mmCIF file of C-alpha atoms in Angstrom:
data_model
loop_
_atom_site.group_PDB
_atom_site.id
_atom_site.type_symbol
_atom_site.label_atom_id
_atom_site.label_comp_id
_atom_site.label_asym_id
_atom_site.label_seq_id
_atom_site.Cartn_x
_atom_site.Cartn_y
_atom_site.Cartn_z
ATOM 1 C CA UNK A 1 -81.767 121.788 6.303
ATOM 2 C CA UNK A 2 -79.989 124.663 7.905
ATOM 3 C CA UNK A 3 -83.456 126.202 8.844
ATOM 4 C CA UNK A 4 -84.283 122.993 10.175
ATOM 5 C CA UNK A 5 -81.382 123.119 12.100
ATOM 6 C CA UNK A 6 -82.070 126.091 13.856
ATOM 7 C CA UNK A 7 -85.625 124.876 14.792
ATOM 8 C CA UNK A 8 -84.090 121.983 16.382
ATOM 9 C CA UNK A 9 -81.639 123.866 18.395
ATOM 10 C CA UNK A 10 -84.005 125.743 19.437
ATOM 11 C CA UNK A 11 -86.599 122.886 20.977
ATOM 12 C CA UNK A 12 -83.589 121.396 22.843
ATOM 13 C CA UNK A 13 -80.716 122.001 25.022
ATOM 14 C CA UNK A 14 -78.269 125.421 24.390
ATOM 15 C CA UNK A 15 -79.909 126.957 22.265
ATOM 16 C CA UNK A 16 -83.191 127.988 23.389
ATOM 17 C CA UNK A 17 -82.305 130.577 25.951
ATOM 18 C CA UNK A 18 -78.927 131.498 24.790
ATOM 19 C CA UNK A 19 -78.559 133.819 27.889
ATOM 20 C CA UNK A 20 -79.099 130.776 30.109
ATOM 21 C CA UNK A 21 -75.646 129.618 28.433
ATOM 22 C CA UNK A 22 -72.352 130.982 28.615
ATOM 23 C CA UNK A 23 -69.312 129.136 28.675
ATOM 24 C CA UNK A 24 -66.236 130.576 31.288
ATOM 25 C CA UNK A 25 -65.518 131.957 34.149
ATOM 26 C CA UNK A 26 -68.254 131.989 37.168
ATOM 27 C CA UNK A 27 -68.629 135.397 39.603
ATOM 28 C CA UNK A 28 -69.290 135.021 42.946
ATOM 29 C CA UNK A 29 -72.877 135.766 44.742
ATOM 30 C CA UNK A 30 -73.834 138.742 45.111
ATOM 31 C CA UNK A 31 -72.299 140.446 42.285
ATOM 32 C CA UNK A 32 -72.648 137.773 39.311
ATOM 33 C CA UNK A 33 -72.861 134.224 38.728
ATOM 34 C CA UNK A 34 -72.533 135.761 35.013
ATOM 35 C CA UNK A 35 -69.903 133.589 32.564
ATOM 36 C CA UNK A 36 -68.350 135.029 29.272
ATOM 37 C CA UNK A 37 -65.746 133.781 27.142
ATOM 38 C CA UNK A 38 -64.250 136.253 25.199
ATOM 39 C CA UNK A 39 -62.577 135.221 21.806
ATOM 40 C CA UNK A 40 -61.629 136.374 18.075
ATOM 41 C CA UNK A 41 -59.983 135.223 15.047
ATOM 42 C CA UNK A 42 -57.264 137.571 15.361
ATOM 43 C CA UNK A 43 -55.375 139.862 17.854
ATOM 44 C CA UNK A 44 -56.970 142.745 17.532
ATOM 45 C CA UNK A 45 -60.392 141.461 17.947
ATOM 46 C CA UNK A 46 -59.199 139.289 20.345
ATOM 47 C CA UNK A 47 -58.036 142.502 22.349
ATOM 48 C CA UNK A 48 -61.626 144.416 21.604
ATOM 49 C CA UNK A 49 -63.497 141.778 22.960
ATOM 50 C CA UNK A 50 -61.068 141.567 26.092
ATOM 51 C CA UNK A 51 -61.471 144.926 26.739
ATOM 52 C CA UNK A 52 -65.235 144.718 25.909
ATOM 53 C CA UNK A 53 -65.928 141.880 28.042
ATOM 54 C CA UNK A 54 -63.798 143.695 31.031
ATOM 55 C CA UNK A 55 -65.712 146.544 30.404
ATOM 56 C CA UNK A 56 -69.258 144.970 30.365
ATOM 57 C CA UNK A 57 -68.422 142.338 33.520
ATOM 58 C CA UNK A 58 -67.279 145.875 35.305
ATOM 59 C CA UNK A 59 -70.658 147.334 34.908
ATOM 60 C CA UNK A 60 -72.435 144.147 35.055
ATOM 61 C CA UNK A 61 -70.466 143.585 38.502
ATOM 62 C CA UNK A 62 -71.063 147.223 39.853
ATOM 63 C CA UNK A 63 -74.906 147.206 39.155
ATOM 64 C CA UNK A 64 -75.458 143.931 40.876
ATOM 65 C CA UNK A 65 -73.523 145.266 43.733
ATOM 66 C CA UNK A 66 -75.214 148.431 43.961
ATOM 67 C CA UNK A 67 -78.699 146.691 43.734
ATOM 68 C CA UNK A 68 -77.566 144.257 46.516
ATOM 69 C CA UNK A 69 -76.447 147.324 48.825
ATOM 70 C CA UNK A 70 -79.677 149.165 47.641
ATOM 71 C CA UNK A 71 -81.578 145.700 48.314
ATOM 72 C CA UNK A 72 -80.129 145.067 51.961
ATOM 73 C CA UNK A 73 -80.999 149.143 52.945
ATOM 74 C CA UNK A 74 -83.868 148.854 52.391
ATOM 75 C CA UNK A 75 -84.937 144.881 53.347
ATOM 76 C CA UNK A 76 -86.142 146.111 57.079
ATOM 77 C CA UNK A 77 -88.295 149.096 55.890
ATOM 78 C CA UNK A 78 -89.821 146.573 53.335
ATOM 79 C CA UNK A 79 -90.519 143.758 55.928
ATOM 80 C CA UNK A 80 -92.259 146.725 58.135
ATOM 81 C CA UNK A 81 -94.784 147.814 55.233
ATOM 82 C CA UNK A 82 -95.333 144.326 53.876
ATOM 83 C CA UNK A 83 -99.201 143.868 55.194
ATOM 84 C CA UNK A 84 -100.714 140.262 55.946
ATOM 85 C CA UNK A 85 -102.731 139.848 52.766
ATOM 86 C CA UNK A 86 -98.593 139.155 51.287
ATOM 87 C CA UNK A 87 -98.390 135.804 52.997
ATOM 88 C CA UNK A 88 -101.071 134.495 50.157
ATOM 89 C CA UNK A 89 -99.097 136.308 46.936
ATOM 90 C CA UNK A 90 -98.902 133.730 45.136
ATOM 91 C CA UNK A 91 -103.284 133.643 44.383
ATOM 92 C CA UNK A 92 -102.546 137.075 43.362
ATOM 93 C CA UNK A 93 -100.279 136.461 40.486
ATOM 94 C CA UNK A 94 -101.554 136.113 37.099
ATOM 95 C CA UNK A 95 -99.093 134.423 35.036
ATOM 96 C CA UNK A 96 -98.150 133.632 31.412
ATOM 97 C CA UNK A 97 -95.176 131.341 30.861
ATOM 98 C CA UNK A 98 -94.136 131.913 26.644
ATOM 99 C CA UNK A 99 -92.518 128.581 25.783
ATOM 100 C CA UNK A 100 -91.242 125.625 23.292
ATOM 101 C CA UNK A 101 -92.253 122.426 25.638
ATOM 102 C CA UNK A 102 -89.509 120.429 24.779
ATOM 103 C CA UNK A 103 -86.942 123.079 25.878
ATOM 104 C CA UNK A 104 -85.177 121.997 28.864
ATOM 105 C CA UNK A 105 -85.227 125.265 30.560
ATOM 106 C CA UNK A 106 -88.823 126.075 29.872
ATOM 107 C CA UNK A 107 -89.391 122.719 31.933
ATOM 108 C CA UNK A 108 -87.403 123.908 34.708
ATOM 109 C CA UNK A 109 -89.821 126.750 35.281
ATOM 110 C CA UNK A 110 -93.011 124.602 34.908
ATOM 111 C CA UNK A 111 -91.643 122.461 37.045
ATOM 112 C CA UNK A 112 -90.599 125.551 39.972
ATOM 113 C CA UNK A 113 -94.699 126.724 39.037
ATOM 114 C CA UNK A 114 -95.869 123.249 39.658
ATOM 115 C CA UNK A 115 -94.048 122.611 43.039
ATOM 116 C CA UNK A 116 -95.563 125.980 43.966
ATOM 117 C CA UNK A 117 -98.933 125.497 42.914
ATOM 118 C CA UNK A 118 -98.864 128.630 40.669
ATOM 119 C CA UNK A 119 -101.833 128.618 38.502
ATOM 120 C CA UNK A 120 -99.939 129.604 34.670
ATOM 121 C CA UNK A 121 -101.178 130.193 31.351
ATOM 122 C CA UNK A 122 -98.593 128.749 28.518
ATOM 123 C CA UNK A 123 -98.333 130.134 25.094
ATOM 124 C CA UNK A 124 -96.357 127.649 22.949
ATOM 125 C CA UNK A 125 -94.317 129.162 20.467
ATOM 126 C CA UNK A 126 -93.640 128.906 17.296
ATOM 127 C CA UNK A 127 -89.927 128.058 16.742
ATOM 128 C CA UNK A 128 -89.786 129.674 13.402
ATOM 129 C CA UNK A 129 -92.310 132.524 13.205
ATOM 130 C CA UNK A 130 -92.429 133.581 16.812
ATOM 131 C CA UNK A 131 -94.982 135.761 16.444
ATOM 132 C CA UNK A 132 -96.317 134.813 19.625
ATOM 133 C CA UNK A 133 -93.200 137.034 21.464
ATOM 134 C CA UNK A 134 -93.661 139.742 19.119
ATOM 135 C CA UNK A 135 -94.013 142.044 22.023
ATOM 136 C CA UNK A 136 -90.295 141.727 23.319
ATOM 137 C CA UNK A 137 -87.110 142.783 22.554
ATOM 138 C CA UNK A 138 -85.392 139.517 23.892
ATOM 139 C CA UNK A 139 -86.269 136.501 21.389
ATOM 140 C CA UNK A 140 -85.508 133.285 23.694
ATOM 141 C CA UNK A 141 -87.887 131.006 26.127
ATOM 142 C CA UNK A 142 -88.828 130.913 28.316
ATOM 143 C CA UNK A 143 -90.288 133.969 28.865
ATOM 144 C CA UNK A 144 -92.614 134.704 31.717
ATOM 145 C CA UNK A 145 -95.591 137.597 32.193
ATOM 146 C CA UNK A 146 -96.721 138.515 35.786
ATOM 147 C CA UNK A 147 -99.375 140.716 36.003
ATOM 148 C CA UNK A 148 -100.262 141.692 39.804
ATOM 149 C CA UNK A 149 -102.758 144.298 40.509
ATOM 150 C CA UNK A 150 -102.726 146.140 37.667
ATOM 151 C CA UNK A 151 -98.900 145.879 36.735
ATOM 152 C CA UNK A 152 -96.964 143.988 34.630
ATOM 153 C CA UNK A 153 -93.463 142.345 34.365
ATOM 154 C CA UNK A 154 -91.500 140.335 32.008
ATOM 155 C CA UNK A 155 -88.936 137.983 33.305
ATOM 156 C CA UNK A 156 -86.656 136.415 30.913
ATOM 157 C CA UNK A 157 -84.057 133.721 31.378
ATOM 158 C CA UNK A 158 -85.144 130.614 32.836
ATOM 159 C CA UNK A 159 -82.884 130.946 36.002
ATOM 160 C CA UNK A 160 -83.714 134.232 36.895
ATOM 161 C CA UNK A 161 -87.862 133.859 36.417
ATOM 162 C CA UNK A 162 -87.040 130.559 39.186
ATOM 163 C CA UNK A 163 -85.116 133.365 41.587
ATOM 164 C CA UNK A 164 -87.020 136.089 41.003
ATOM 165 C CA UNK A 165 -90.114 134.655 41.762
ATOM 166 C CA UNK A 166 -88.865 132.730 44.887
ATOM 167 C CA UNK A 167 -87.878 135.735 46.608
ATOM 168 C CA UNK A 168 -91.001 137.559 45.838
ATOM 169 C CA UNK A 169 -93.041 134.383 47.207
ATOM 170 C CA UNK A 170 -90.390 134.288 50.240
ATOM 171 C CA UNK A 171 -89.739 138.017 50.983
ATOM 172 C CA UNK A 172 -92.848 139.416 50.096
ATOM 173 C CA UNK A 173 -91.038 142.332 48.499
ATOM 174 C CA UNK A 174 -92.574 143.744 45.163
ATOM 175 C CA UNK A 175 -91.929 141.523 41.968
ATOM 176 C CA UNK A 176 -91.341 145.031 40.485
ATOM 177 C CA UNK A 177 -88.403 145.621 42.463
ATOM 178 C CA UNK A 178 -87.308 141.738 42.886
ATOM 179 C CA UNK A 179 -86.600 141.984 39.326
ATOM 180 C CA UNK A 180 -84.335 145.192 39.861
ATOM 181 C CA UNK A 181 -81.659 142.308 41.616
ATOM 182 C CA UNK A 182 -81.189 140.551 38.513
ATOM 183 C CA UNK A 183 -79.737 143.762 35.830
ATOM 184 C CA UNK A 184 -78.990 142.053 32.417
ATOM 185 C CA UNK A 185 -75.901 143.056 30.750
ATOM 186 C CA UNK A 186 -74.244 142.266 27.405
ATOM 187 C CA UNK A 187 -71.396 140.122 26.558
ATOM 188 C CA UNK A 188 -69.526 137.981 23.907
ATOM 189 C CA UNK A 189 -69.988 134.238 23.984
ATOM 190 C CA UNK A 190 -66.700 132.307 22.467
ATOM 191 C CA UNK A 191 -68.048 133.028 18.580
ATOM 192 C CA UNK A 192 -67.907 136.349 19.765
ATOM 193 C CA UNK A 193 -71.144 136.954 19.077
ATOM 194 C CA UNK A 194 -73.109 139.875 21.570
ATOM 195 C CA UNK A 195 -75.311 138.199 24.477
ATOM 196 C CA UNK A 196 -77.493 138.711 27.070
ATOM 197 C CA UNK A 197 -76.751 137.429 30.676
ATOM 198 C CA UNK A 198 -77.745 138.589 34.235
ATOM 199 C CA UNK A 199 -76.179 139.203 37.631
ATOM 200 C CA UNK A 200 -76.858 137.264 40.856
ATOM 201 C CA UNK A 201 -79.313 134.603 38.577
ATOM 202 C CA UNK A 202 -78.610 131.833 41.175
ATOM 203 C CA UNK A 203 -78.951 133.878 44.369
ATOM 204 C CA UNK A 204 -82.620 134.262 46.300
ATOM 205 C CA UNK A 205 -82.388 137.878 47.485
ATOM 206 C CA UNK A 206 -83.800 137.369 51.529
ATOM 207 C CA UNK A 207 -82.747 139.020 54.543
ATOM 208 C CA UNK A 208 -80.454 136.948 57.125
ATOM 209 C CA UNK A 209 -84.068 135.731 59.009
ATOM 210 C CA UNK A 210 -85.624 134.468 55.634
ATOM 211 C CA UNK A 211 -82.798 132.679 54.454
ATOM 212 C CA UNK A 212 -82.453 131.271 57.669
ATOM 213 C CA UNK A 213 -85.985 129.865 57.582
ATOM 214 C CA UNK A 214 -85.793 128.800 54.339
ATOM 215 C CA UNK A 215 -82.316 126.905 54.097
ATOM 216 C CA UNK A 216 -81.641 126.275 57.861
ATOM 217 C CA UNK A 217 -77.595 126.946 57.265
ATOM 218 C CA UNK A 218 -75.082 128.589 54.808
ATOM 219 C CA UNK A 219 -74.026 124.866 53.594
ATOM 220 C CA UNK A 220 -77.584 124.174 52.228
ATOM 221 C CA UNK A 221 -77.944 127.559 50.626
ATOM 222 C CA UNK A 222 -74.601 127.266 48.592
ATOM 223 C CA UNK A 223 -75.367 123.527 47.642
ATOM 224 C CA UNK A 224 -78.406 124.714 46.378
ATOM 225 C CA UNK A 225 -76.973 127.667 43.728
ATOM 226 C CA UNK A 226 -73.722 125.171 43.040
ATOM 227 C CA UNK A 227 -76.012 122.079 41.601
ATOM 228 C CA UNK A 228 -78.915 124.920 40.107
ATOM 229 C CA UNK A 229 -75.797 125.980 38.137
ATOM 230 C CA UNK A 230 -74.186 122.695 37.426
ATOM 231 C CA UNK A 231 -77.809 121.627 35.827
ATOM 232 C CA UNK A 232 -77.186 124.823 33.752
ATOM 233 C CA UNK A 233 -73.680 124.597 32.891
ATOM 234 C CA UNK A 234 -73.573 120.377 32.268
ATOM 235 C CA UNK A 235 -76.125 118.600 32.777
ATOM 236 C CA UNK A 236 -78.433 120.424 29.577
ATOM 237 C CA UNK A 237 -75.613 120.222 27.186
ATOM 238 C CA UNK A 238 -75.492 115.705 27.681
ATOM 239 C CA UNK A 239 -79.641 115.841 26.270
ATOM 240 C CA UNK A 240 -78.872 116.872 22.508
ATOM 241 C CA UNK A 241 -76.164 114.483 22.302
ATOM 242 C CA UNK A 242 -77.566 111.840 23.969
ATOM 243 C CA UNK A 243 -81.661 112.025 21.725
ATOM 244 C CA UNK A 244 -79.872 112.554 18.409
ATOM 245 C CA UNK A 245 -76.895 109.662 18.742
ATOM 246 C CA UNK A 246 -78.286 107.926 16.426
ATOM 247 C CA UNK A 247 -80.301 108.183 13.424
ATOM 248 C CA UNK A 248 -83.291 106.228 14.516
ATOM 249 C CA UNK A 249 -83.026 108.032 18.007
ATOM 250 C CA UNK A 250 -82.714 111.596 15.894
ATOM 251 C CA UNK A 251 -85.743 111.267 13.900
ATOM 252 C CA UNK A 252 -87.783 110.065 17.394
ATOM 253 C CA UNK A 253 -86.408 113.225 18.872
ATOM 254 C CA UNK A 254 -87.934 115.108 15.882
ATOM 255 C CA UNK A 255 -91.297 113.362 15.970
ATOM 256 C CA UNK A 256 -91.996 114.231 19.974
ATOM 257 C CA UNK A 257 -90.636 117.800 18.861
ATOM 258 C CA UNK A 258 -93.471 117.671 16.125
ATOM 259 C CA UNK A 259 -96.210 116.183 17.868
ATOM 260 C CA UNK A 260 -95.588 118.533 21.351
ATOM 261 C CA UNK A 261 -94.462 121.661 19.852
ATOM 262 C CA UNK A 262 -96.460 124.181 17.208
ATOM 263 C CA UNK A 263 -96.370 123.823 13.724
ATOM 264 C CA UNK A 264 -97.787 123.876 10.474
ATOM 265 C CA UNK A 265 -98.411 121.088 8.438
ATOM 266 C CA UNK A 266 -95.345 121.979 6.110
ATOM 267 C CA UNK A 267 -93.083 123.325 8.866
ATOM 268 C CA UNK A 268 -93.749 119.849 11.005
ATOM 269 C CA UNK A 269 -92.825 117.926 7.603
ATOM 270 C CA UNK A 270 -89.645 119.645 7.293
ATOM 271 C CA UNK A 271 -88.718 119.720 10.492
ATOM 272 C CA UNK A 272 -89.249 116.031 11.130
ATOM 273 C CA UNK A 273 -87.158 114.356 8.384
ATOM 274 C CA UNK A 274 -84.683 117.025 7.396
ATOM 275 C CA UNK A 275 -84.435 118.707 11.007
ATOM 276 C CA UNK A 276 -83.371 114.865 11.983
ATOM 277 C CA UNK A 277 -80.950 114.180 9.853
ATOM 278 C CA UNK A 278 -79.113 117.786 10.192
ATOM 279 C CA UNK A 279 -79.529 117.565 14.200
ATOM 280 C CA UNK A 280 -78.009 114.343 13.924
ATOM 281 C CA UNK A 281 -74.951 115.398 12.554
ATOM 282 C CA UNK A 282 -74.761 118.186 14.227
ATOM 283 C CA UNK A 283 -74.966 116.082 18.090
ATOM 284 C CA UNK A 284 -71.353 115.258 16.831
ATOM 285 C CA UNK A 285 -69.712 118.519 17.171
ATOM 286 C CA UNK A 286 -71.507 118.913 20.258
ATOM 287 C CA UNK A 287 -69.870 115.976 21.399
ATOM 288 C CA UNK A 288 -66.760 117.132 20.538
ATOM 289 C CA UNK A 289 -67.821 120.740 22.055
ATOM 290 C CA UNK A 290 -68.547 119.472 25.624
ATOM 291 C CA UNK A 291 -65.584 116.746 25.246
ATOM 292 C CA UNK A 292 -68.070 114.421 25.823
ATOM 293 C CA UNK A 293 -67.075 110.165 25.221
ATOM 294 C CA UNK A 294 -67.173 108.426 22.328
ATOM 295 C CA UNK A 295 -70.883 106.481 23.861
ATOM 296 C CA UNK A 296 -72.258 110.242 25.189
ATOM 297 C CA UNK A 297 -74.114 107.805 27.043
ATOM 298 C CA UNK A 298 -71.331 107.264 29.748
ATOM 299 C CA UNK A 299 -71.774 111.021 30.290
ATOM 300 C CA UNK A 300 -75.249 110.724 30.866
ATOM 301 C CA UNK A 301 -74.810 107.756 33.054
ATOM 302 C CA UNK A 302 -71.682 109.820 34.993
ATOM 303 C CA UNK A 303 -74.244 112.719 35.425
ATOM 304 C CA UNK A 304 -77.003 111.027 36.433
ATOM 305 C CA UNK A 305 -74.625 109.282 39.453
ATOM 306 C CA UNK A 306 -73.215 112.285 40.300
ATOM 307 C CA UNK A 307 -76.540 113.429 41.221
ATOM 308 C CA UNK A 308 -77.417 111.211 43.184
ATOM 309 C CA UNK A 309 -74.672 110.612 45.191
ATOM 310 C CA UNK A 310 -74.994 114.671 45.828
ATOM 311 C CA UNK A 311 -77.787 114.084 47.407
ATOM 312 C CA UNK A 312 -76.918 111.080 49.273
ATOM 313 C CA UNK A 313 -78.637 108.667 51.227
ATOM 314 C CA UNK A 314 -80.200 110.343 53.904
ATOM 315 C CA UNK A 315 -82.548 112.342 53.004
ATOM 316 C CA UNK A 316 -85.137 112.266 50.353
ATOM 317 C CA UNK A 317 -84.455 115.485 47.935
ATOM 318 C CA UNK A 318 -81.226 117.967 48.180
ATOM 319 C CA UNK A 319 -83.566 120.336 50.040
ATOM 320 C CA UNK A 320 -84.163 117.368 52.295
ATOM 321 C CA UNK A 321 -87.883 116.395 52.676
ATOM 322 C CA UNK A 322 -89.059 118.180 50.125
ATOM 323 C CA UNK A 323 -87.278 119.098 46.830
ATOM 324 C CA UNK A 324 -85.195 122.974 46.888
ATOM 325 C CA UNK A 325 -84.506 124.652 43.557
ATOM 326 C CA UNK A 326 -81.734 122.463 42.400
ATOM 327 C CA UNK A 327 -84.296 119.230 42.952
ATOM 328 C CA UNK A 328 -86.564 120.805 40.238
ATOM 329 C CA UNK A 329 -83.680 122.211 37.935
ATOM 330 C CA UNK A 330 -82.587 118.953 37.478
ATOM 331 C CA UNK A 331 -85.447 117.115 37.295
ATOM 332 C CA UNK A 332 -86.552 119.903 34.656
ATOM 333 C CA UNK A 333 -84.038 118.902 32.652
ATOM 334 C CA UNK A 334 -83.833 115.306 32.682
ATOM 335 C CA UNK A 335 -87.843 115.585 31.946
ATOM 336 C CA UNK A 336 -87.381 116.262 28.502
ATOM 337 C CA UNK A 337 -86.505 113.188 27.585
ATOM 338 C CA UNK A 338 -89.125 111.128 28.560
ATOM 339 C CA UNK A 339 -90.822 109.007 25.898
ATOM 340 C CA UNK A 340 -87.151 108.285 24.333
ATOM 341 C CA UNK A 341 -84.707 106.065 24.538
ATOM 342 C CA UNK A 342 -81.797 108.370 26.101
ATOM 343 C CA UNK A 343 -84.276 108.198 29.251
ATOM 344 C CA UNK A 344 -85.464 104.812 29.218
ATOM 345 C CA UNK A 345 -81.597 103.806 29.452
ATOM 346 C CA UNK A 346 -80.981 106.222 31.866
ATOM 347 C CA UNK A 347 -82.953 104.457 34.255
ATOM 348 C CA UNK A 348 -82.167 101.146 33.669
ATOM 349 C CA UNK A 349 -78.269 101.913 34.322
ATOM 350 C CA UNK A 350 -78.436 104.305 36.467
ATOM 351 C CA UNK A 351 -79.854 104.893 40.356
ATOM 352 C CA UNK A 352 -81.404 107.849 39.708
ATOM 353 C CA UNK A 353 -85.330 106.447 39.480
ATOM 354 C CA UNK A 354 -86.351 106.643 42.726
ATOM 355 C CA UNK A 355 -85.171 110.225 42.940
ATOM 356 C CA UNK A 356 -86.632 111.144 39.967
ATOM 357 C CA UNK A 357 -90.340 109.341 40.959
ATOM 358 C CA UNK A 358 -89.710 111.105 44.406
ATOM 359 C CA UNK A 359 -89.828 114.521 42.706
ATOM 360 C CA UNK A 360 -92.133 113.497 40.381
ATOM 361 C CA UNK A 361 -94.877 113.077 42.712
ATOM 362 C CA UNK A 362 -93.756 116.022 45.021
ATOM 363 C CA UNK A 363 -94.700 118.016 41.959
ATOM 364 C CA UNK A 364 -98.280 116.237 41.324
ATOM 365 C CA UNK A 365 -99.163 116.247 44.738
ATOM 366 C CA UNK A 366 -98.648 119.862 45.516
ATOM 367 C CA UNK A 367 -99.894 120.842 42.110
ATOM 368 C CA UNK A 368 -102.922 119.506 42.416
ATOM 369 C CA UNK A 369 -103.524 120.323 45.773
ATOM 370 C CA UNK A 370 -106.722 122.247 46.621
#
């Protein structure tokens, strides 16, 4: 069961990409949108992992800075040597996105490579073996490979692949060094076990002109990282609760996990009858967790009307007629849960539907443009 367990939180919200997920306190842009809660069972580990996480936020704060000054000396030679054939980067990128299709954040990238008609390869992983990411030192989806002429690059963490590969598409600037904006540093979540986050994950690194061409003001570009962060930091943790409420909605859950994900005959047994039942029981400390209501639907429901009313009446997406990073964060997100009941309620109480269709078919339209 406990193995089981693990699968599960891996295929859903928090736990595949535990470096998408730290509970605390937020950085400003710029330096680090980086959050660590730092916590022991007694004093004197409470006091190391203070004094660890003030060292490690220090550093983690000093290299993003000094990649930002680095970044912003350098922005005018790099818009002087960027040649034409740049404005069309995005048919030179060869792409491999390494993911568990039912993970939340994994569908936040497909859905940023859809919206930008990036042509991907996806390896689904096995959420036991993992053999498939082998090659890398960090062991959480998504993971993404860009090979462009002749080099290669991993990006991990599902917000920073989304940032990363916006400002290469926008700037023009070298993924190589793009990725140099993002350092990862180390940390201790509130078990005070050691994770990996990264600086600046929110922020698109563009020169004053870019930016202005791409947002139009200062308030659009700060709605933009506040809701990309809320989908992060709220929004993921209502799914688990929500498709495991319930017994019958648990073993669903595990069934669209089985039939979409990759497994063996034995592992896709096990994970569908005992991986429901322990998911199930554990969706109630993650209620209690997130502080979440007695019907985690409410939440849901709460969520899912905050949203909208964010991005009001006039105008079509957040990013206004077409959707901006946030759009497809949460939309990402919510995606998921299609097929199951959680969703199918979610719509019917909720007036998020035309939003949703609205990015929906933003996405298949410019995906399958020529």
């Amino acid at each position: 069961m406990a193995q089981a367990a693990r699968v599960a939180r891996a295929l859903w919200p928090g736990k595949c990409a535990l470096a998408d997920r730290l509970g605390g306190r937020s950085w400003p842009p710029l330096l680090t949108q980086s959050r660590a809660v730092f916590a022991g069972t007694t004093s004197s580990r409470q006091g190391r992992s203070r004094l660890l996480g003030a060292v490690t936020l220090a550093v983690g704060g000093a290299l993003g800075l000094y990649h930002t000054v680095r970044w912003h000396l350098r922005a005018q030679d790099l818009r002087a040597q960027r040649p034409a054939a740049q404005l069309s980067l995005s048919s030179r990128l060869q792409l491999t996105l390494y993911q568990y299709k039912t993970c939340p954040f994994c569908s936040k990238v497909r859905a940023f490579l859809d919206s930008h008609a990036l042509p991907y390869e996806v390896v689904e992983v096995n959420p036991v073996r993992r053999a498939e990411i082998k090659f890398s030192s960090y062991r959480k989806v998504p993971i993404l490979v860009a090979q462009e002429e002749g080099s290669s690059q991993q990006l991990n963490d599902s917000s920073v692949i989304i940032s990363a590969l916006k400002t290469h598409l926008v700037s023009g600037q070298p993924l190589e060094k793009v990725i140099t904006y993002y350092p990862p540093m180390k940390a201790l979540n509130d078990q005070g076990k050691e994770v990996t986050e990264f600086c600046n994950k929110y922020w698109l690194m563009l020169d004053e002109q870019e930016a202005q061409r791409m947002y139009g003001g200062k308030e659009a570009r700060t709605e933009e990282m506040k809701w990309r962060q809320w989908a992060d930091d709220w929004l993921v943790h209502l799914v688990s609760p929500n498709v495991y409420r319930t017994p019958t909605e648990a073993l669903a859950s595990f069934d669209y996990i089985v039939r979409e994900g990759k497994f063996g005959a034995v592992e896709g047994a096990v994970a569908k009858y005992v991986g429901a039942a322990a998911m199930y029981l554990i969706s109630k400390r993650l209620k209690n967790r997130h502080h979440l209501q007695d019907d985690v639907r409410e939440d849901l429901y709460e969520a899912a009307n905050k949203w909208v009313a964010a991005v009001g009446k006039d105008r079509p997406f957040m990013g206004g007629q077409k959707p901006n990073l946030a759009d497809l964060a949460v939309y990402g997100v919510l995606r998921v849960m299609e097929g199951l009941e959680a969703f199918d309620d979610m719509m019917r109480h909720t007036r998020i539907q035309p939003w949703y269709l609205r990015v929906e078919k933003a996405i298949t339209e410019a995906s399958s443009a020529p």
